[in-house]
Tab-separated table of C-alpha atoms and ligand atoms in Angstrom:
chain	number	residue	atom	x	y	z
A	1	UNK	CA	17.779	-13.481	5.414
A	2	UNK	CA	14.378	-11.844	5.284
A	3	UNK	CA	13.892	-8.417	3.834
A	4	UNK	CA	13.145	-5.664	6.368
A	5	UNK	CA	10.031	-3.733	5.406
A	6	UNK	CA	8.068	-0.734	6.668
A	7	UNK	CA	4.557	-0.375	5.272
A	8	UNK	CA	2.936	3.066	5.200
A	9	UNK	CA	-0.821	2.578	4.867
A	10	UNK	CA	-4.249	4.207	4.784
A	11	UNK	CA	-6.103	1.007	5.669
A	12	UNK	CA	-8.605	0.374	3.654
A	13	UNK	CA	-9.456	-3.062	2.290
A	14	UNK	CA	-6.574	-3.298	-0.179
A	15	UNK	CA	-4.068	-1.971	2.375
A	16	UNK	CA	-5.374	-4.646	4.749
A	17	UNK	CA	-4.578	-7.392	2.250
A	18	UNK	CA	-1.103	-5.915	1.729
A	19	UNK	CA	-0.500	-5.803	5.491
A	20	UNK	CA	-1.477	-9.453	5.889
A	21	UNK	CA	0.756	-10.471	3.009
A	22	UNK	CA	3.793	-8.609	4.364
A	23	UNK	CA	3.162	-9.773	7.938
A	24	UNK	CA	2.770	-13.433	6.999
A	25	UNK	CA	5.256	-13.975	4.186
A	26	UNK	CA	8.299	-15.793	5.576
A	27	UNK	CA	10.736	-13.845	3.384
A	28	UNK	CA	9.555	-10.494	4.735
A	29	UNK	CA	10.283	-8.962	8.118
A	30	UNK	CA	7.618	-6.313	8.671
A	31	UNK	CA	9.299	-4.165	11.319
A	32	UNK	CA	6.578	-1.553	11.611
A	33	UNK	CA	3.432	-0.152	10.046
A	34	UNK	CA	2.843	3.590	9.816
A	35	UNK	CA	-0.612	4.985	9.161
A	36	UNK	CA	-1.734	8.049	7.271
A	37	UNK	CA	-4.915	9.854	6.382
A	38	UNK	CA	-6.428	8.544	3.155
A	39	UNK	CA	-9.212	6.113	2.486
A	40	UNK	CA	-10.641	7.046	5.883
A	41	UNK	CA	-9.456	9.500	8.577
A	42	UNK	CA	-6.139	8.562	10.157
A	43	UNK	CA	-7.663	7.424	13.457
A	44	UNK	CA	-9.674	4.888	11.438
A	45	UNK	CA	-6.707	3.805	9.306
A	46	UNK	CA	-4.857	3.147	12.570
A	47	UNK	CA	-7.799	1.276	14.084
A	48	UNK	CA	-8.164	-0.833	10.939
A	49	UNK	CA	-4.441	-1.609	10.875
A	50	UNK	CA	-4.521	-2.805	14.474
A	51	UNK	CA	-7.591	-4.937	13.734
A	52	UNK	CA	-5.820	-6.676	10.880
A	53	UNK	CA	-2.635	-7.432	12.805
A	54	UNK	CA	-4.585	-8.706	15.826
A	55	UNK	CA	-6.773	-10.889	13.634
A	56	UNK	CA	-3.854	-12.701	12.030
A	57	UNK	CA	-1.928	-13.091	15.294
A	58	UNK	CA	0.725	-10.475	14.503
A	59	UNK	CA	-0.019	-7.961	17.274
A	60	UNK	CA	3.741	-7.939	17.853
A	61	UNK	CA	4.211	-5.675	14.815
A	62	UNK	CA	4.141	-2.080	16.075
A	63	UNK	CA	1.754	0.469	14.556
A	64	UNK	CA	2.602	4.179	14.482
A	65	UNK	CA	-0.021	6.797	13.685
A	66	UNK	CA	0.934	9.461	11.178
A	67	UNK	CA	-0.338	12.625	9.581
A	68	UNK	CA	-3.988	13.595	9.484
A	69	UNK	CA	-3.524	16.070	6.626
A	70	UNK	CA	-1.519	16.601	3.468
A	71	UNK	CA	1.716	18.569	3.899
A	72	UNK	CA	0.666	21.674	1.958
A	73	UNK	CA	-3.027	21.612	1.048
A	74	UNK	CA	-4.510	22.038	4.465
A	75	UNK	CA	-7.890	22.770	2.921
A	76	UNK	CA	-7.984	19.454	1.042
A	77	UNK	CA	-10.467	16.848	2.248
A	78	UNK	CA	-8.908	15.037	5.189
A	79	UNK	CA	-9.989	11.677	3.812
A	80	UNK	CA	-11.711	10.131	0.845
A	81	UNK	CA	-14.675	9.585	3.131
A	82	UNK	CA	-15.451	6.143	1.821
A	83	UNK	CA	-19.136	5.359	2.161
A	84	UNK	CA	-20.679	2.177	3.449
A	85	UNK	CA	-21.239	1.103	-0.159
A	86	UNK	CA	-17.654	1.850	-1.220
A	87	UNK	CA	-14.733	-0.533	-1.486
A	88	UNK	CA	-13.470	0.183	2.055
A	89	UNK	CA	-16.117	1.331	4.552
A	90	UNK	CA	-14.957	3.094	7.685
A	91	UNK	CA	-14.242	0.028	9.823
A	92	UNK	CA	-13.047	-3.289	8.434
A	93	UNK	CA	-15.458	-6.206	9.024
A	94	UNK	CA	-13.334	-8.018	11.621
A	95	UNK	CA	-13.362	-7.559	15.420
A	96	UNK	CA	-12.236	-4.322	17.052
A	97	UNK	CA	-8.548	-4.156	17.968
A	98	UNK	CA	-7.242	-5.497	21.254
A	99	UNK	CA	-3.831	-3.920	20.863
A	100	UNK	CA	-3.033	-0.218	20.776
A	101	UNK	CA	-0.863	2.012	18.658
A	102	UNK	CA	2.576	3.136	19.812
A	103	UNK	CA	3.004	6.488	21.575
A	104	UNK	CA	5.667	7.458	19.055
A	105	UNK	CA	4.324	9.094	15.905
A	106	UNK	CA	4.886	7.690	12.422
A	107	UNK	CA	7.289	10.396	11.279
A	108	UNK	CA	9.409	10.092	14.426
A	109	UNK	CA	9.507	6.305	13.999
A	110	UNK	CA	10.585	6.620	10.365
A	111	UNK	CA	13.330	9.129	11.155
A	112	UNK	CA	14.677	7.228	14.162
A	113	UNK	CA	14.508	3.809	12.510
A	114	UNK	CA	16.149	4.867	9.267
A	115	UNK	CA	18.827	6.923	11.027
A	116	UNK	CA	19.824	4.007	13.230
A	117	UNK	CA	19.422	1.234	10.637
A	118	UNK	CA	22.276	-1.243	10.414
A	119	UNK	CA	20.661	-3.050	7.480
A	120	UNK	CA	18.886	-1.641	4.466
A	121	UNK	CA	15.127	-1.223	4.812
A	122	UNK	CA	12.464	-1.318	2.104
A	123	UNK	CA	9.771	1.349	2.348
A	124	UNK	CA	6.364	0.495	0.941
A	125	UNK	CA	3.971	3.463	0.976
A	126	UNK	CA	0.515	2.530	-0.275
A	127	UNK	CA	-1.384	5.638	0.778
A	128	UNK	CA	-0.819	9.391	0.440
A	129	UNK	CA	2.889	10.170	0.849
A	130	UNK	CA	2.579	12.732	3.676
A	131	UNK	CA	4.512	10.733	6.311
A	132	UNK	CA	7.414	9.831	4.042
A	133	UNK	CA	7.768	13.381	2.695
A	134	UNK	CA	7.761	14.844	6.195
A	135	UNK	CA	10.436	12.425	7.362
A	136	UNK	CA	12.545	13.395	4.335
A	137	UNK	CA	12.048	17.083	5.121
A	138	UNK	CA	13.507	16.424	8.579
A	139	UNK	CA	16.435	14.411	7.214
A	140	UNK	CA	17.006	14.059	3.448
A	141	UNK	CA	19.815	11.562	4.138
A	142	UNK	CA	17.253	8.970	5.236
A	143	UNK	CA	17.278	7.753	1.617
A	144	UNK	CA	20.667	6.160	2.307
A	145	UNK	CA	19.124	3.570	4.625
A	146	UNK	CA	16.535	2.530	2.050
A	147	UNK	CA	17.359	-0.105	-0.569
A	148	UNK	CA	14.104	0.474	-2.407
A	149	UNK	CA	10.874	2.412	-2.057
A	150	UNK	CA	7.849	0.731	-3.617
A	151	UNK	CA	4.913	3.079	-4.043
A	152	UNK	CA	1.322	2.300	-4.982
A	153	UNK	CA	0.151	5.411	-6.751
A	154	UNK	CA	-0.395	7.342	-9.923
A	155	UNK	CA	-1.813	6.484	-13.288
A	156	UNK	CA	-0.910	7.099	-16.917
A	157	UNK	CA	-3.806	5.721	-18.973
A	158	UNK	CA	-5.932	4.880	-15.922
A	159	UNK	CA	-6.997	7.263	-13.133
A	160	UNK	CA	-9.623	7.069	-10.392
A	161	UNK	CA	-9.896	10.258	-8.333
A	162	UNK	CA	-10.200	12.787	-11.136
A	163	UNK	CA	-9.946	12.532	-14.903
A	164	UNK	CA	-6.238	13.228	-14.423
A	165	UNK	CA	-5.193	11.748	-11.107
A	166	UNK	CA	-5.033	8.649	-8.954
A	167	UNK	CA	-6.111	8.980	-5.314
A	168	UNK	CA	-2.867	8.445	-3.332
A	169	UNK	CA	-0.957	11.001	-5.384
A	170	UNK	CA	-3.873	13.430	-5.678
A	171	UNK	CA	-4.391	13.390	-1.897
A	172	UNK	CA	-0.937	14.888	-1.259
A	173	UNK	CA	0.696	15.881	-4.552
A	174	UNK	CA	3.437	18.007	-2.983
A	175	UNK	CA	4.438	15.078	-0.777
A	176	UNK	CA	4.573	12.829	-3.829
A	177	UNK	CA	6.954	15.231	-5.560
A	178	UNK	CA	9.199	15.319	-2.480
A	179	UNK	CA	9.439	11.527	-2.516
A	180	UNK	CA	9.910	11.204	-6.283
A	181	UNK	CA	12.745	13.740	-6.273
A	182	UNK	CA	14.407	12.611	-3.025
A	183	UNK	CA	17.090	10.561	-4.768
A	184	UNK	CA	16.222	7.069	-3.520
A	185	UNK	CA	18.606	4.473	-4.943
A	186	UNK	CA	15.670	2.601	-6.408
A	187	UNK	CA	12.065	3.772	-6.614
A	188	UNK	CA	9.386	1.500	-8.021
A	189	UNK	CA	6.013	3.037	-8.813
A	190	UNK	CA	3.010	0.747	-9.171
A	191	UNK	CA	0.236	2.812	-10.764
A	192	UNK	CA	-3.331	1.931	-11.629
A	193	UNK	CA	-2.205	0.906	-15.130
A	194	UNK	CA	-0.651	-2.171	-13.514
A	195	UNK	CA	-3.021	-2.841	-10.638
A	196	UNK	CA	-6.041	-2.906	-12.945
A	197	UNK	CA	-4.404	-5.776	-14.834
A	198	UNK	CA	-4.094	-7.955	-11.738
A	199	UNK	CA	-7.769	-8.282	-10.877
A	200	UNK	CA	-8.624	-10.747	-8.119
A	201	UNK	CA	-11.712	-12.883	-8.732
A	202	UNK	CA	-14.582	-14.251	-6.668
A	203	UNK	CA	-13.246	-17.707	-7.388
A	204	UNK	CA	-10.010	-16.821	-5.596
A	205	UNK	CA	-12.063	-15.373	-2.727
A	206	UNK	CA	-13.956	-18.640	-2.418
A	207	UNK	CA	-10.701	-20.586	-2.199
A	208	UNK	CA	-9.336	-18.196	0.398
A	209	UNK	CA	-12.510	-18.513	2.467
A	210	UNK	CA	-12.510	-22.318	2.211
A	211	UNK	CA	-9.046	-22.477	3.735
A	212	UNK	CA	-10.543	-21.401	7.055
A	213	UNK	CA	-7.402	-19.541	8.101
A	214	UNK	CA	-7.805	-16.086	9.692
A	215	UNK	CA	-5.958	-14.470	6.783
A	216	UNK	CA	-7.911	-16.451	4.195
A	217	UNK	CA	-11.238	-15.527	5.738
A	218	UNK	CA	-10.331	-11.850	6.100
A	219	UNK	CA	-8.833	-11.553	2.616
A	220	UNK	CA	-11.938	-13.133	1.126
A	221	UNK	CA	-14.160	-10.716	3.034
A	222	UNK	CA	-12.142	-7.640	2.069
A	223	UNK	CA	-11.717	-8.558	-1.590
A	224	UNK	CA	-15.373	-9.585	-1.950
A	225	UNK	CA	-16.358	-6.156	-0.695
A	226	UNK	CA	-14.154	-4.624	-3.360
A	227	UNK	CA	-15.687	-6.814	-6.071
A	228	UNK	CA	-19.175	-5.693	-5.020
A	229	UNK	CA	-18.103	-2.044	-5.095
A	230	UNK	CA	-16.304	-2.273	-8.447
A	231	UNK	CA	-19.205	-4.122	-10.071
A	232	UNK	CA	-19.520	-3.019	-13.699
A	233	UNK	CA	-16.537	-0.666	-13.624
A	234	UNK	CA	-13.794	-3.099	-14.587
A	235	UNK	CA	-13.407	-5.116	-17.767
A	236	UNK	CA	-14.129	-8.392	-16.036
A	237	UNK	CA	-17.089	-9.820	-14.200
A	238	UNK	CA	-16.726	-10.721	-10.542
A	239	UNK	CA	-13.263	-9.274	-10.077
A	240	UNK	CA	-11.586	-6.171	-8.669
A	241	UNK	CA	-8.151	-4.606	-8.300
A	242	UNK	CA	-6.497	-4.990	-4.894
A	243	UNK	CA	-3.982	-2.249	-5.621
A	244	UNK	CA	-1.752	-2.245	-2.550
A	245	UNK	CA	-1.047	-5.953	-2.367
A	246	UNK	CA	0.611	-5.813	-5.787
A	247	UNK	CA	3.431	-3.856	-4.101
A	248	UNK	CA	3.765	-6.448	-1.340
A	249	UNK	CA	3.756	-9.298	-3.851
A	250	UNK	CA	6.437	-7.553	-5.893
A	251	UNK	CA	8.784	-7.667	-2.883
A	252	UNK	CA	8.964	-11.450	-3.049
A	253	UNK	CA	8.195	-12.069	-6.743
A	254	UNK	CA	9.375	-9.045	-8.760
A	255	UNK	CA	8.115	-10.662	-11.959
A	256	UNK	CA	4.530	-10.032	-10.847
A	257	UNK	CA	4.932	-6.635	-12.522
A	258	UNK	CA	6.685	-5.435	-15.661
A	259	UNK	CA	8.302	-2.023	-15.538
A	260	UNK	CA	9.810	0.763	-17.607
A	261	UNK	CA	12.452	3.244	-16.413
A	262	UNK	CA	10.888	6.695	-16.695
A	263	UNK	CA	11.069	10.199	-15.351
A	264	UNK	CA	7.973	10.916	-13.273
A	265	UNK	CA	6.834	14.125	-11.653
A	266	UNK	CA	3.519	15.279	-10.197
A	267	UNK	CA	1.397	18.200	-11.350
A	268	UNK	CA	0.625	20.559	-8.478
A	269	UNK	CA	-0.679	23.664	-10.269
A	270	UNK	CA	-3.225	22.932	-12.997
A	271	UNK	CA	-6.772	23.088	-11.622
A	272	UNK	CA	-7.883	20.203	-13.857
A	273	UNK	CA	-4.741	18.143	-13.474
A	274	UNK	CA	-3.653	18.440	-9.834
A	275	UNK	CA	-2.122	15.188	-8.680
A	276	UNK	CA	-1.446	13.807	-12.139
A	277	UNK	CA	1.682	11.664	-12.407
A	278	UNK	CA	3.369	13.065	-15.489
A	279	UNK	CA	5.348	10.151	-16.910
A	280	UNK	CA	7.803	11.018	-19.632
A	281	UNK	CA	7.185	8.144	-22.012
A	282	UNK	CA	8.778	9.904	-24.968
A	283	UNK	CA	11.216	7.621	-26.726
A	284	UNK	CA	13.533	10.596	-27.241
A	285	UNK	CA	13.224	11.901	-23.686
A	286	UNK	CA	16.429	13.359	-22.253
A	287	UNK	CA	15.127	13.410	-18.678
A	288	UNK	CA	16.936	11.021	-16.344
A	289	UNK	CA	14.569	8.280	-15.118
A	290	UNK	CA	13.756	8.495	-11.408
A	291	UNK	CA	11.364	5.543	-11.262
A	292	UNK	CA	10.751	2.006	-12.421
A	293	UNK	CA	7.108	2.278	-13.432
A	294	UNK	CA	4.876	-0.784	-13.625
A	295	UNK	CA	2.685	-0.941	-16.695
A	296	UNK	CA	1.845	-4.619	-16.496
A	297	UNK	CA	0.885	-7.086	-13.748
A	298	UNK	CA	0.251	-10.822	-13.761
A	299	UNK	CA	-3.178	-11.723	-12.297
A	300	UNK	CA	-2.491	-15.468	-12.103
A	301	UNK	CA	0.777	-15.046	-10.247
A	302	UNK	CA	-0.845	-12.595	-7.834
A	303	UNK	CA	-3.704	-15.003	-7.129
A	304	UNK	CA	-1.261	-17.873	-6.599
A	305	UNK	CA	0.733	-15.786	-4.131
A	306	UNK	CA	-2.359	-14.767	-2.167
A	307	UNK	CA	-3.506	-18.375	-1.961
A	308	UNK	CA	-0.051	-19.571	-0.972
A	309	UNK	CA	0.451	-17.066	1.848
A	310	UNK	CA	-3.087	-16.781	3.214
A	311	UNK	CA	-4.097	-20.431	3.222
A	312	UNK	CA	-1.099	-21.707	5.183
A	313	UNK	CA	-2.073	-22.887	8.644
A	314	UNK	CA	-1.178	-20.055	11.057
A	315	UNK	CA	1.496	-22.132	12.784
A	316	UNK	CA	3.604	-22.297	9.619
A	317	UNK	CA	3.493	-18.568	8.947
A	318	UNK	CA	6.373	-16.267	9.809
A	319	UNK	CA	5.516	-15.681	13.447
A	320	UNK	CA	2.107	-16.466	14.732
A	321	UNK	CA	2.290	-15.109	18.228
A	322	UNK	CA	-1.263	-15.289	19.463
A	323	UNK	CA	-4.432	-17.097	18.429
A	324	UNK	CA	-6.977	-15.204	16.364
A	325	UNK	CA	-9.923	-13.822	18.309
A	326	UNK	CA	-13.371	-15.389	18.103
B	1	LIG	O1	-5.918	4.534	-5.902
B	1	LIG	C1	-5.792	3.368	-5.167
B	1	LIG	C2	-5.141	3.645	-3.838
B	1	LIG	O2	-5.934	4.588	-3.107
B	1	LIG	C3	-5.012	2.449	-2.933
B	1	LIG	O3	-3.810	2.558	-2.204
B	1	LIG	C4	-6.193	2.604	-2.019
B	1	LIG	O4	-6.005	1.939	-0.778
B	1	LIG	C5	-6.259	4.084	-1.840
B	1	LIG	O5	-5.311	4.484	-0.891
B	2	LIG	CA1	-3.971	2.424	0.232
């Protein structure tokens, strides 16, 4: 039986790769995608999400638009405002969407779906945690319907937004604390420490492109853009992290990451440290772990998974329901 998954995204090039992976992997049943403000404003993350699903023939997966702002810091920037030279850009380089988002909002969808679930659902938030925290504020018992929450966010030795913080957590630190302390049965955190170890190379992009499949072509385009943008900032030539897809890959091959059980909380007060994931790595810590934190990731296994899922002819993927557009 395939695993039921909801992705919460701020699409973004790496979110886009994660969406394609979850939508096309035969062991995953992507029952909905919720969007949130993040890499770009929420109307653009929604538009990008619809583009991706249309492009790979999975317009049947419903998209629900979520929050445009963090839950507490209303004065915070409403999006990272990625520039045309950045790893995302405002609009993904594939055709405009043909399908439209659902009328129901993301938070309403999360609450209704989790309240009425007859099977356990896996939540995979790979953007700021505003939607998930708001749903939990409405009904804290939603955790009972979730077998695992797999979050891309945070950083211990590696950060990217400030000297202390990773973007997804920094963008809504109060929401992150709500989710980390909600009491999920299993919470896996995939921080930058892990995603920077699973760099995807130009060679893999070339192989994806050569396959000629819609997903292969799009993944190559998105990851190549990231490699251009990360040029000189990672410890490898012609490679870049594709953070969010590490979470999707973990769902089907848990050994793609290596984890430690730790207590994690988020700093919300210090002016220099807002959004820092404070991971209690002390060997003599007495704090009860609330997360399985990834500190390692396997680049070869990730590349193999991307090639396996994205280069399959569309007809053999989970449910190719319409041909890709021109
Ligand atoms: O810090 C990396 C994360 O921030 C990724 O999820 C990326 O898509 C952005 O949301
Ligand atoms: Ca993201």
